Coordinates of C-alpha atoms and ligand atoms in Angstrom, one line a residue:
Chain A
M635 CA 16.7 34.3 37.5
S636 CA 14.4 31.5 38.8
D637 CA 14.2 31.3 42.6
T638 CA 15.1 27.6 42.2
F639 CA 18.6 28.5 41.3
F640 CA 19.5 29.3 44.9
T641 CA 19.0 25.8 46.3
G642 CA 21.4 22.9 46.9
S643 CA 21.6 19.6 45.1
P644 CA 20.3 16.5 46.9
H645 CA 23.0 14.5 45.0
W646 CA 20.5 12.0 43.6
A647 CA 22.5 10.4 40.9
W648 CA 23.0 6.9 39.4
W649 CA 21.1 4.8 41.9
I650 CA 18.1 7.1 41.6
I651 CA 18.4 7.4 37.8
L652 CA 18.4 3.6 37.6
Y653 CA 15.4 3.4 40.0
F654 CA 13.4 6.0 38.0
F655 CA 14.2 3.9 34.8
I656 CA 13.5 0.5 36.2
G657 CA 10.5 1.5 38.3
G658 CA 9.0 3.1 35.3
I659 CA 9.5 0.0 33.2
A660 CA 8.0 -2.2 36.0
G661 CA 4.9 0.0 36.2
G662 CA 4.5 0.2 32.4
A663 CA 5.1 -3.5 31.8
F664 CA 2.6 -4.4 34.5
F665 CA -0.1 -2.2 33.1
L666 CA 0.4 -3.5 29.5
S667 CA 0.4 -7.1 30.7
A668 CA -2.8 -6.4 32.7
L669 CA -4.5 -4.9 29.6
L670 CA -3.6 -7.9 27.5
H671 CA -4.6 -10.2 30.4
L672 CA -8.1 -8.5 30.8
F673 CA -8.9 -7.7 27.2
G674 CA -6.5 -9.8 25.1
R675 CA -6.7 -13.4 23.8
P676 CA -5.2 -16.7 24.9
V677 CA -2.3 -16.2 22.5
D678 CA -1.3 -13.2 24.5
R679 CA -0.8 -15.2 27.7
P680 CA 3.0 -15.8 27.2
L681 CA 3.6 -12.1 26.9
V682 CA 1.3 -11.4 29.9
R683 CA 3.3 -13.7 32.1
L684 CA 6.6 -12.2 30.9
G685 CA 5.3 -8.8 31.8
Y686 CA 4.2 -9.9 35.3
Y687 CA 7.6 -11.4 35.9
S688 CA 9.5 -8.4 34.7
A689 CA 7.3 -6.1 36.9
F690 CA 8.1 -8.2 39.9
V691 CA 11.8 -8.2 39.2
G692 CA 11.6 -4.5 38.6
V693 CA 10.0 -3.8 41.9
I694 CA 12.5 -5.8 43.8
L695 CA 15.4 -4.0 42.1
S696 CA 13.6 -0.7 42.8
G697 CA 13.4 -1.3 46.5
F698 CA 17.0 -2.3 46.6
L699 CA 18.2 0.8 44.6
L700 CA 16.1 3.2 46.8
T701 CA 17.5 1.6 50.0
I702 CA 21.2 1.8 49.0
D703 CA 20.8 5.4 47.9
L704 CA 19.9 6.4 51.5
D705 CA 22.8 7.6 53.5
R706 CA 21.5 5.4 56.3
P707 CA 20.2 2.4 54.4
L708 CA 19.3 0.4 57.6
R709 CA 16.8 3.1 58.4
F710 CA 14.8 2.6 55.2
W711 CA 11.8 1.6 57.3
H712 CA 11.6 5.1 58.8
M713 CA 9.8 5.9 55.5
L714 CA 6.9 3.6 56.6
I715 CA 7.0 3.7 60.4
E716 CA 7.8 6.8 62.5
S717 CA 10.9 5.7 64.3
N718 CA 10.3 7.4 67.6
T719 CA 6.6 6.6 68.0
G720 CA 6.2 3.4 66.1
R721 CA 3.2 4.8 64.3
P722 CA 2.7 4.5 60.5
M723 CA 4.5 7.3 58.7
F724 CA 2.5 8.8 55.9
K725 CA 2.3 12.3 54.5
A726 CA -0.3 12.5 51.7
W727 CA 1.3 15.7 50.3
V728 CA 4.8 14.3 50.0
P729 CA 5.3 12.2 46.9
M730 CA 8.3 10.4 48.5
S731 CA 6.1 9.3 51.4
V732 CA 3.2 8.2 49.3
G733 CA 5.6 6.6 46.9
S734 CA 7.1 4.4 49.6
W735 CA 3.7 3.0 50.3
G736 CA 2.9 2.9 46.6
L737 CA 6.0 0.9 45.8
L738 CA 5.2 -1.5 48.7
L739 CA 1.7 -2.1 47.5
F740 CA 2.7 -2.3 43.9
G741 CA 5.2 -4.9 45.0
L742 CA 2.5 -6.9 46.6
F743 CA 0.4 -7.0 43.4
A744 CA 3.4 -7.6 41.2
F745 CA 4.3 -10.6 43.5
L746 CA 0.8 -12.0 43.3
A747 CA 0.6 -11.6 39.5
A748 CA 4.1 -13.2 39.1
L749 CA 3.0 -16.1 41.3
T750 CA -0.1 -16.8 39.2
A751 CA 2.0 -16.5 36.0
L752 CA 4.5 -19.0 37.5
S753 CA 1.7 -21.3 38.4
E754 CA 0.5 -21.2 34.8
D755 CA 4.0 -21.8 33.5
R756 CA 5.0 -24.6 35.8
P757 CA 2.1 -27.1 36.1
D758 CA 4.7 -29.7 37.3
V759 CA 5.6 -27.8 40.5
K760 CA 3.3 -29.0 43.2
W761 CA 3.1 -26.0 45.6
L762 CA 2.3 -23.8 42.7
Q763 CA -0.9 -25.8 42.1
S764 CA -1.9 -25.7 45.7
A765 CA -5.4 -24.4 46.5
P766 CA -4.4 -20.8 47.6
V767 CA -2.4 -20.2 44.4
R768 CA -5.1 -21.7 42.2
A769 CA -7.6 -19.4 44.0
L770 CA -5.5 -16.4 42.9
R771 CA -5.8 -17.6 39.3
G772 CA -9.6 -17.5 39.5
R773 CA -11.3 -15.0 37.3
G774 CA -12.3 -12.5 40.0
A775 CA -9.0 -12.6 41.9
A776 CA -6.8 -12.4 38.8
A777 CA -8.8 -9.4 37.5
T778 CA -8.6 -7.7 40.8
I779 CA -4.8 -8.1 40.9
A780 CA -4.6 -6.9 37.4
V781 CA -6.7 -3.8 37.9
L782 CA -5.2 -2.8 41.3
G783 CA -1.7 -3.6 40.2
S784 CA -2.2 -1.4 37.1
L785 CA -3.3 1.5 39.2
F786 CA -0.3 1.2 41.4
G787 CA 1.8 0.6 38.3
F788 CA 0.7 3.9 36.8
F789 CA 1.4 5.6 40.1
L790 CA 4.9 4.2 40.2
A791 CA 5.5 5.3 36.6
G792 CA 4.5 8.9 37.3
Y793 CA 5.1 9.8 40.9
T794 CA 8.8 10.0 40.4
G795 CA 8.4 13.0 38.1
V796 CA 5.9 14.5 40.6
L797 CA 8.5 14.0 43.4
L798 CA 11.1 16.0 41.5
A799 CA 8.5 18.8 40.8
V800 CA 7.6 19.0 44.5
T801 CA 11.0 20.4 45.5
N802 CA 12.6 23.7 44.9
R803 CA 15.3 22.6 42.5
P804 CA 16.0 24.1 39.1
I805 CA 14.4 22.4 36.1
W806 CA 12.4 19.9 38.3
A807 CA 10.3 22.5 40.2
D808 CA 10.1 24.9 37.2
S809 CA 7.5 22.8 35.4
T810 CA 4.6 20.7 36.4
L811 CA 5.0 18.3 33.5
L812 CA 7.7 16.0 34.7
G813 CA 5.3 13.5 36.2
L814 CA 3.4 13.2 32.9
L815 CA 6.7 13.0 31.0
F816 CA 8.0 10.2 33.1
L817 CA 4.6 8.4 32.9
V818 CA 4.5 8.5 29.2
S819 CA 8.2 7.5 29.0
A820 CA 7.4 4.6 31.4
A821 CA 4.7 3.4 29.0
S822 CA 7.1 3.5 26.0
T823 CA 10.0 1.8 27.9
G824 CA 7.6 -0.7 29.4
A825 CA 6.4 -1.7 26.0
A826 CA 10.0 -1.7 24.6
T827 CA 11.1 -4.0 27.5
L828 CA 8.3 -6.5 26.7
I829 CA 9.2 -6.5 23.0
L830 CA 12.9 -7.2 23.9
L831 CA 12.1 -9.9 26.5
A832 CA 9.7 -11.6 24.1
A833 CA 12.3 -11.7 21.4
W834 CA 14.9 -13.0 23.8
R835 CA 12.6 -15.7 25.3
R836 CA 10.9 -16.3 21.9
A837 CA 7.7 -16.0 23.9
G838 CA 5.6 -13.4 22.3
H839 CA 3.0 -14.2 19.7
P840 CA 3.2 -12.0 16.6
A841 CA -0.3 -10.7 17.4
S842 CA 0.8 -9.5 20.8
L843 CA 3.9 -8.0 19.5
D844 CA 2.1 -6.2 16.7
W845 CA -0.1 -4.6 19.3
L846 CA 2.9 -3.6 21.4
G847 CA 4.6 -2.0 18.4
W848 CA 1.4 -0.2 17.5
F849 CA 1.1 1.1 21.0
D850 CA 4.7 2.1 21.4
R851 CA 4.7 4.2 18.2
R852 CA 1.8 6.2 19.4
V853 CA 3.2 6.7 22.8
L854 CA 6.4 7.9 21.4
V855 CA 4.6 10.6 19.5
L856 CA 2.9 11.5 22.7
E857 CA 6.2 11.5 24.6
L858 CA 7.7 13.9 22.0
L859 CA 4.8 16.3 22.4
V860 CA 5.0 16.2 26.2
L861 CA 8.7 16.8 26.1
I862 CA 8.3 19.8 23.9
A863 CA 5.5 21.1 26.2
F864 CA 7.9 20.5 29.2
L865 CA 10.6 22.6 27.6
I866 CA 8.1 25.4 26.8
T867 CA 6.8 25.5 30.4
L868 CA 10.4 25.8 31.7
G869 CA 10.5 29.3 30.1
S870 CA 13.8 31.0 30.7
V871 CA 15.0 28.1 32.8
A872 CA 15.2 26.1 29.5
R873 CA 18.5 28.0 29.0
A874 CA 20.0 25.5 31.5
F875 CA 20.0 23.1 28.6
L876 CA 22.3 25.3 26.5
N877 CA 25.2 23.0 27.2
W878 CA 26.1 19.3 26.8
W879 CA 23.0 18.2 28.6
G880 CA 20.9 19.9 25.9
V881 CA 22.9 18.1 23.2
L882 CA 22.2 14.8 25.0
L883 CA 18.6 15.7 25.3
L884 CA 18.3 16.5 21.6
V885 CA 20.4 13.8 20.2
G886 CA 20.0 11.0 22.7
V887 CA 16.5 11.4 24.1
V888 CA 14.7 12.9 21.1
G889 CA 16.8 11.7 18.2
I890 CA 17.9 8.2 19.2
G891 CA 15.1 7.5 21.6
I892 CA 12.1 8.8 19.8
V893 CA 12.6 10.0 16.2
V894 CA 14.9 7.2 14.9
P895 CA 12.6 4.4 16.3
L896 CA 9.6 6.0 14.7
L897 CA 11.4 6.4 11.3
M898 CA 12.7 2.8 11.5
E899 CA 9.2 1.4 11.7
R900 CA 7.8 3.6 9.0
G901 CA 7.5 1.9 5.7
H902 CA 7.6 -1.6 7.2
K903 CA 4.0 -2.6 6.6
V904 CA 4.3 -6.0 8.0
R905 CA 6.5 -5.2 10.9
A906 CA 9.3 -7.7 11.1
P907 CA 10.2 -8.6 14.7
R908 CA 13.7 -7.6 13.8
H909 CA 12.8 -4.0 13.3
L910 CA 10.6 -4.0 16.3
V911 CA 13.5 -5.3 18.4
R912 CA 15.9 -2.7 17.1
S913 CA 13.7 0.2 17.7
A914 CA 12.7 -1.1 21.1
A915 CA 16.4 -1.1 22.1
L916 CA 16.7 2.5 21.1
V917 CA 13.5 3.4 22.9
L918 CA 15.0 1.9 26.1
L919 CA 18.2 3.8 25.6
G920 CA 16.2 7.0 25.1
G921 CA 14.1 6.5 28.2
F922 CA 17.3 5.9 30.3
L923 CA 19.0 9.1 28.9
L924 CA 15.8 11.1 29.6
R925 CA 16.3 10.4 33.3
V926 CA 20.0 10.9 33.2
V927 CA 19.5 14.4 31.6
V928 CA 16.7 15.4 33.9
L929 CA 18.5 14.4 37.1
L930 CA 22.1 15.4 36.3
S931 CA 21.4 18.6 34.5
S932 CA 19.7 20.0 37.6
N933 CA 22.3 18.6 40.0
Q934 CA 25.0 20.9 38.7
I935 CA 23.1 24.1 39.2
H936 CA 23.8 26.1 42.4
V937 CA 24.1 29.8 42.8
L938 CA 26.3 30.8 45.7
G939 CA 25.6 34.5 45.6
S940 CA 26.7 36.9 43.0
G941 CA 30.3 36.6 44.1
V942 CA 32.8 38.5 42.0
T943 CA 30.7 40.4 39.5
G944 CA 31.2 43.6 37.6
R945 CA 29.1 46.4 39.1
Chain B
M424 CA 5.1 28.0 75.7
P425 CA 8.0 30.4 75.1
E426 CA 7.7 33.2 72.5
P427 CA 9.0 32.5 69.0
M428 CA 12.7 33.1 69.0
G429 CA 15.1 33.8 66.2
F430 CA 17.9 35.8 64.6
Y431 CA 17.9 39.3 63.1
T432 CA 21.1 39.8 61.1
D433 CA 22.1 43.3 60.2
T434 CA 24.5 42.8 57.3
T435 CA 25.6 46.4 57.3
V436 CA 27.7 45.9 60.4
C437 CA 29.1 42.4 59.6
I438 CA 32.9 42.7 59.2
G439 CA 33.4 39.1 57.9
C440 CA 35.5 38.0 60.8
K441 CA 33.8 34.6 60.8
A442 CA 33.7 34.3 64.6
C443 CA 30.2 33.0 64.3
E444 CA 31.3 30.2 62.0
V445 CA 34.0 29.2 64.4
A446 CA 31.7 29.4 67.5
C447 CA 29.1 27.3 65.7
K448 CA 31.6 24.7 64.7
E449 CA 33.0 24.5 68.2
W450 CA 29.8 24.3 70.1
N451 CA 28.2 21.8 67.7
Q452 CA 31.4 19.8 67.3
L453 CA 31.3 19.9 63.5
P454 CA 34.2 18.3 61.7
A455 CA 36.7 20.2 59.6
T456 CA 36.3 20.3 55.8
G457 CA 38.0 17.5 54.0
G458 CA 39.2 16.0 57.3
G459 CA 41.3 19.2 57.9
R460 CA 42.8 19.5 54.5
H461 CA 41.0 22.7 53.6
E462 CA 40.4 23.6 50.0
M463 CA 40.8 27.3 48.9
S464 CA 37.9 28.7 46.8
G465 CA 40.5 30.3 44.5
D466 CA 38.3 33.1 43.4
S467 CA 37.3 34.7 46.7
Y468 CA 38.5 35.6 50.1
D469 CA 35.7 33.4 51.4
N470 CA 36.9 29.8 51.6
T471 CA 33.9 28.4 53.4
Q472 CA 31.9 28.8 50.2
R473 CA 28.6 27.4 51.3
L474 CA 26.3 26.2 54.0
D475 CA 26.2 22.4 54.3
G476 CA 26.1 19.5 56.8
I477 CA 29.3 20.7 58.5
H478 CA 28.9 24.4 58.0
W479 CA 25.8 25.6 59.8
R480 CA 26.9 29.2 59.6
H481 CA 28.6 30.7 56.6
V482 CA 29.7 34.3 56.3
K483 CA 29.1 35.1 52.6
F484 CA 31.5 37.6 51.0
V485 CA 29.8 39.3 48.1
E486 CA 32.8 40.8 46.3
Q487 CA 31.8 43.3 43.7
F488 CA 34.6 44.9 41.7
S489 CA 34.9 46.8 38.4
E490 CA 36.9 45.2 35.6
D491 CA 40.0 47.2 36.4
R492 CA 39.4 46.7 40.1
N493 CA 39.6 50.5 40.8
D494 CA 36.2 50.6 42.2
G495 CA 34.5 48.0 44.4
R496 CA 32.6 47.1 47.5
W497 CA 32.2 44.2 49.8
L498 CA 29.0 42.9 51.2
M499 CA 29.2 40.5 54.1
M500 CA 26.3 38.4 55.3
S501 CA 26.3 35.7 57.9
D502 CA 24.1 33.1 56.4
V503 CA 22.2 30.4 58.3
C504 CA 19.0 28.4 58.3
K505 CA 16.1 30.8 58.1
H506 CA 13.9 28.8 60.5
C507 CA 11.0 29.4 58.1
V508 CA 7.6 29.8 59.8
R509 CA 6.3 27.5 57.0
A510 CA 9.4 25.4 56.4
P511 CA 9.7 23.6 53.1
C512 CA 12.2 21.1 54.6
L513 CA 9.8 20.2 57.4
E514 CA 6.9 20.0 55.0
V515 CA 8.4 17.4 52.8
C516 CA 10.5 15.3 55.3
P517 CA 9.1 11.8 54.7
T518 CA 10.4 10.3 58.0
G519 CA 9.1 13.0 60.3
A520 CA 12.7 13.7 61.4
I521 CA 12.3 17.5 61.0
I522 CA 10.3 19.1 63.7
R523 CA 9.2 22.5 65.0
T524 CA 10.4 23.2 68.5
E525 CA 8.7 25.1 71.3
F526 CA 10.8 28.1 70.3
D527 CA 9.2 28.1 66.8
T528 CA 12.5 27.0 65.3
V529 CA 13.2 24.1 62.9
V530 CA 15.3 21.1 64.0
I531 CA 16.4 17.9 62.3
Q532 CA 16.4 14.9 64.6
S533 CA 19.5 13.0 63.6
D534 CA 18.4 9.7 65.1
A535 CA 15.3 9.7 62.9
C536 CA 16.8 11.0 59.6
N537 CA 17.6 8.2 57.1
G538 CA 19.5 10.4 54.6
C539 CA 17.0 10.4 51.7
R540 CA 18.0 14.1 51.1
L541 CA 14.6 15.3 50.0
C542 CA 14.9 18.3 52.5
I543 CA 18.1 19.4 50.7
A544 CA 16.1 19.7 47.4
A545 CA 13.2 21.4 49.2
C546 CA 15.0 24.1 51.1
P547 CA 14.7 27.3 49.0
F548 CA 18.0 28.6 50.5
G549 CA 20.4 25.7 50.0
V550 CA 20.9 25.4 53.7
I551 CA 20.9 21.6 54.4
D552 CA 23.4 18.9 53.4
I553 CA 24.6 15.6 54.7
N554 CA 27.1 15.6 57.6
P555 CA 29.5 12.8 56.8
A556 CA 30.1 12.3 60.5
S557 CA 26.5 11.1 61.0
D558 CA 25.5 10.4 57.4
T559 CA 22.3 12.3 58.1
A560 CA 21.0 15.7 56.9
Q561 CA 22.1 18.5 59.2
K562 CA 21.8 22.2 59.6
C563 CA 21.6 25.0 62.2
T564 CA 19.4 24.0 65.2
L565 CA 19.4 27.6 66.5
C566 CA 21.3 26.0 69.3
Y567 CA 18.3 24.1 70.6
D568 CA 20.3 22.6 73.4
R569 CA 21.5 26.0 74.6
L570 CA 18.0 27.5 74.3
Q571 CA 16.5 24.8 76.5
V572 CA 18.8 25.9 79.3
G573 CA 18.2 29.6 78.8
M574 CA 21.5 30.3 76.9
E575 CA 22.0 32.4 73.8
P576 CA 23.1 30.6 70.6
A577 CA 26.8 30.3 70.2
C578 CA 27.1 32.4 67.0
S579 CA 25.2 35.5 68.2
Q580 CA 27.1 35.4 71.4
A581 CA 30.4 35.4 69.6
C582 CA 29.5 38.1 67.1
P583 CA 31.7 41.1 68.0
T584 CA 29.7 43.7 66.1
D585 CA 26.2 42.5 67.0
S586 CA 25.5 41.9 63.4
I587 CA 23.7 38.7 64.5
R588 CA 21.1 39.4 67.2
F589 CA 19.2 36.8 69.0
G590 CA 15.9 37.3 70.8
T591 CA 12.1 37.1 70.5
I592 CA 10.9 37.7 67.0
R593 CA 8.7 40.6 68.3
E594 CA 11.7 42.5 69.8
L595 CA 14.0 41.7 66.9
K596 CA 11.5 43.2 64.4
Q597 CA 11.3 46.4 66.4
Q598 CA 15.1 46.7 66.4
A599 CA 15.3 46.0 62.7
E600 CA 12.6 48.5 61.7
T601 CA 14.4 51.2 63.8
R602 CA 17.7 50.4 62.1
V603 CA 16.1 50.6 58.6
R604 CA 14.7 54.0 59.4
Q605 CA 18.1 55.1 60.7
L606 CA 19.8 53.9 57.6
H607 CA 17.3 55.7 55.4
Q608 CA 17.8 58.9 57.3
L609 CA 21.6 58.5 56.8
G610 CA 21.0 58.3 53.0
E611 CA 21.3 54.5 52.5
R612 CA 17.9 54.2 50.7
R613 CA 18.5 50.6 49.6
A614 CA 18.2 49.3 53.2
R615 CA 15.4 46.8 53.5
L616 CA 14.4 43.8 55.5
Y617 CA 14.3 40.3 54.0
G618 CA 11.9 37.8 55.6
A619 CA 10.7 40.0 58.4
D620 CA 7.1 40.1 57.1
Q621 CA 4.9 37.3 56.0
K622 CA 5.3 37.8 52.2
F623 CA 6.8 34.4 51.8
L624 CA 7.0 31.1 53.8
G625 CA 5.0 32.7 56.5
G626 CA 8.0 34.8 57.4
L627 CA 11.5 33.9 58.4
N628 CA 12.5 33.5 62.1
S629 CA 16.0 34.3 60.9
F630 CA 15.6 37.5 58.9
Y631 CA 18.0 40.0 57.4
L632 CA 18.7 43.6 56.8
L633 CA 20.1 44.0 53.3
V634 CA 21.3 46.9 51.3
D635 CA 20.8 45.4 47.8
E636 CA 18.5 43.1 46.0
P637 CA 18.2 39.6 47.6
E638 CA 19.8 38.0 44.5
T639 CA 23.0 39.9 45.1
Y640 CA 23.3 38.0 48.4
G641 CA 22.4 34.7 46.8
L642 CA 18.9 34.8 48.2
P643 CA 15.8 33.9 46.3
R644 CA 13.4 36.9 45.7
S645 CA 10.2 35.1 46.6
P646 CA 10.8 31.5 47.8
R647 CA 7.8 29.2 47.7
M648 CA 6.6 25.9 49.2
P649 CA 7.5 22.8 47.1
T650 CA 3.9 21.5 47.3
R651 CA 2.7 24.4 45.0
N652 CA 3.5 21.9 42.2
L653 CA 1.8 18.9 43.7
L654 CA -1.8 19.3 42.5
P655 CA -1.1 20.3 38.9
S656 CA 1.6 17.7 38.5
A657 CA -0.6 14.9 39.9
L658 CA -3.6 15.9 37.8
L659 CA -1.6 16.1 34.6
S660 CA -0.1 12.7 35.3
T661 CA -3.5 11.2 36.1
A662 CA -4.8 12.6 32.8
G663 CA -1.8 11.0 31.0
A664 CA -2.6 7.7 32.6
V665 CA -6.1 7.8 31.4
V666 CA -5.0 8.7 27.8
I667 CA -2.4 5.8 27.8
A668 CA -5.0 3.3 29.1
L669 CA -7.4 4.4 26.4
L670 CA -4.7 4.1 23.8
G671 CA -4.0 0.6 24.8
L672 CA -7.7 -0.3 24.7
V673 CA -8.1 1.3 21.3
G674 CA -5.2 -0.7 20.0
L675 CA -6.7 -4.0 21.3
R676 CA -10.1 -3.1 19.7
K677 CA -8.4 -2.2 16.4
R678 CA -6.7 -5.6 16.5
L679 CA -10.0 -7.3 17.1
M680 CA -11.7 -5.5 14.2
D681 CA -8.7 -6.1 11.8
D682 CA -8.8 -9.8 12.6
R683 CA -12.6 -10.0 12.0
A684 CA -12.2 -8.2 8.7
E685 CA -9.3 -10.4 7.6
P686 CA -8.6 -13.3 9.9
R687 CA -4.9 -13.9 10.3
E688 CA -3.5 -17.4 10.0
D689 CA -2.1 -17.3 13.5
A690 CA -5.3 -16.0 15.0
D691 CA -6.6 -18.4 17.7
V692 CA -10.2 -17.5 17.6
Ligands
SF4_645 S1 15.8 27.7 55.6 FE1 15.8 25.7 54.7 S2 16.5 24.3 56.3 FE2 16.0 26.3 57.3 S3 13.8 26.0 57.9 FE3 13.7 27.0 55.9 S4 13.6 25.2 54.5 FE4 14.3 24.4 56.4

């Protein structure tokens, strides 16, 4: 039996599941937008702006979700400042500590990027055209925001999985692939979110959407491979999935979230936005279920001692 | 600086009276389970069931019976925080609320804890949980307040069989080794110490004498630090980020090439 089975559950449930999902999307969407921003064409701009907005909304929601999950929410700042000394609180070897700072800094870049996007979108609003905001839109400043924001976006997408691995809990600490798995899933759900938002706002140019679809299909294949590798590295602990969680993993995450979207888009040479939108919705659902399964399947495991057992 | 202090628990003389549990609850003013409406476990004579935020001591009953219940044995073990020399909870606490005291014990400062619950997931022994009275993570403090004024912890003082012994780690180890030798001479060859050496977590300042495998008592065989997974996880994630970034770039380049080969109507260049 894995030594992880003798530990207690931290009761991280729906707020944290939502955070892992939304934080991943925010990081993924920012990075994709930054890529289009830096290496795309003018027609990609509407999608870039949409991506920056969604990253900013995502990071605000993330901070909120993390705070309300604390048992003492008003002490959220203890993560950043040591409460009894007033000194900055930072432990480089603790993903939750690094993550608090990472989220804060990602939030800063997501805010700046969203501000430049808004200034592009609303030439009629005076303060958005003021000198400081216009300076942010300058080539160098915008590129710096895009690059640094992407780095923190990637961090936000992956550190949550690393955080789970740096515990002693079953499933989470039994593999070192959760960070990678969450990162890849953040890329696919980030792309899916952009596709859905573009369809809703009628904002994305077909050329941008085509690229997103192309990217998402490849990332989904990667995600499937990483998921299989994750299960293999769990070894005997993978037996913890011989229950309804395993069914949800197989049907919901792999089937609905990865295989069906891939199949749906096969055979559509010119990819109609309709198909893209439908498969993107499934990818999002799959990404959400992945986090549900990973968190809740572990939460229920706790060995109290061998109790009443036959000799 | 005082010498490292701790507990040595000889499970062979524990009678399961739970005096230690009661003494701990009284001294530390821990609330009753379910506001006083106690639930029965239903499948064991042990109704405490686990260590958590309001149970800092728990006398485990390992009840082993044959199918027809003709044959059986009880193992009793008063469980508590192990005050690990390299403590996983302390290692990961992101607020700095968990500290090591001058007695080499591990204490959670309630006024600094914000209830993130990472320590619960990090402790290899399932020791910590939230105390609903404070909404912070709590566990045994090895009676830090009593130690500071030269008193013995409440549990070991209350233990009627001296199953729980308190003292300096040096003395406790000597006592434990003598006891193991004695048990071996008496024919109990399974007697062994758990956590008395530095095989894992740098040693446990609350260590045990057991007469069966650790798993039988609900103890992990070789608990490890959570950070063992940090470097490989971080490196794999970073590699993944590079692959994803390259994939995005390749896609954009492919789009560019495709457009050059066959300009699309909607292309803007
Ligand atoms: S037993 Fe658990 S709570 Fe006690 S010091 Fe070790 S890790 Fe911390």
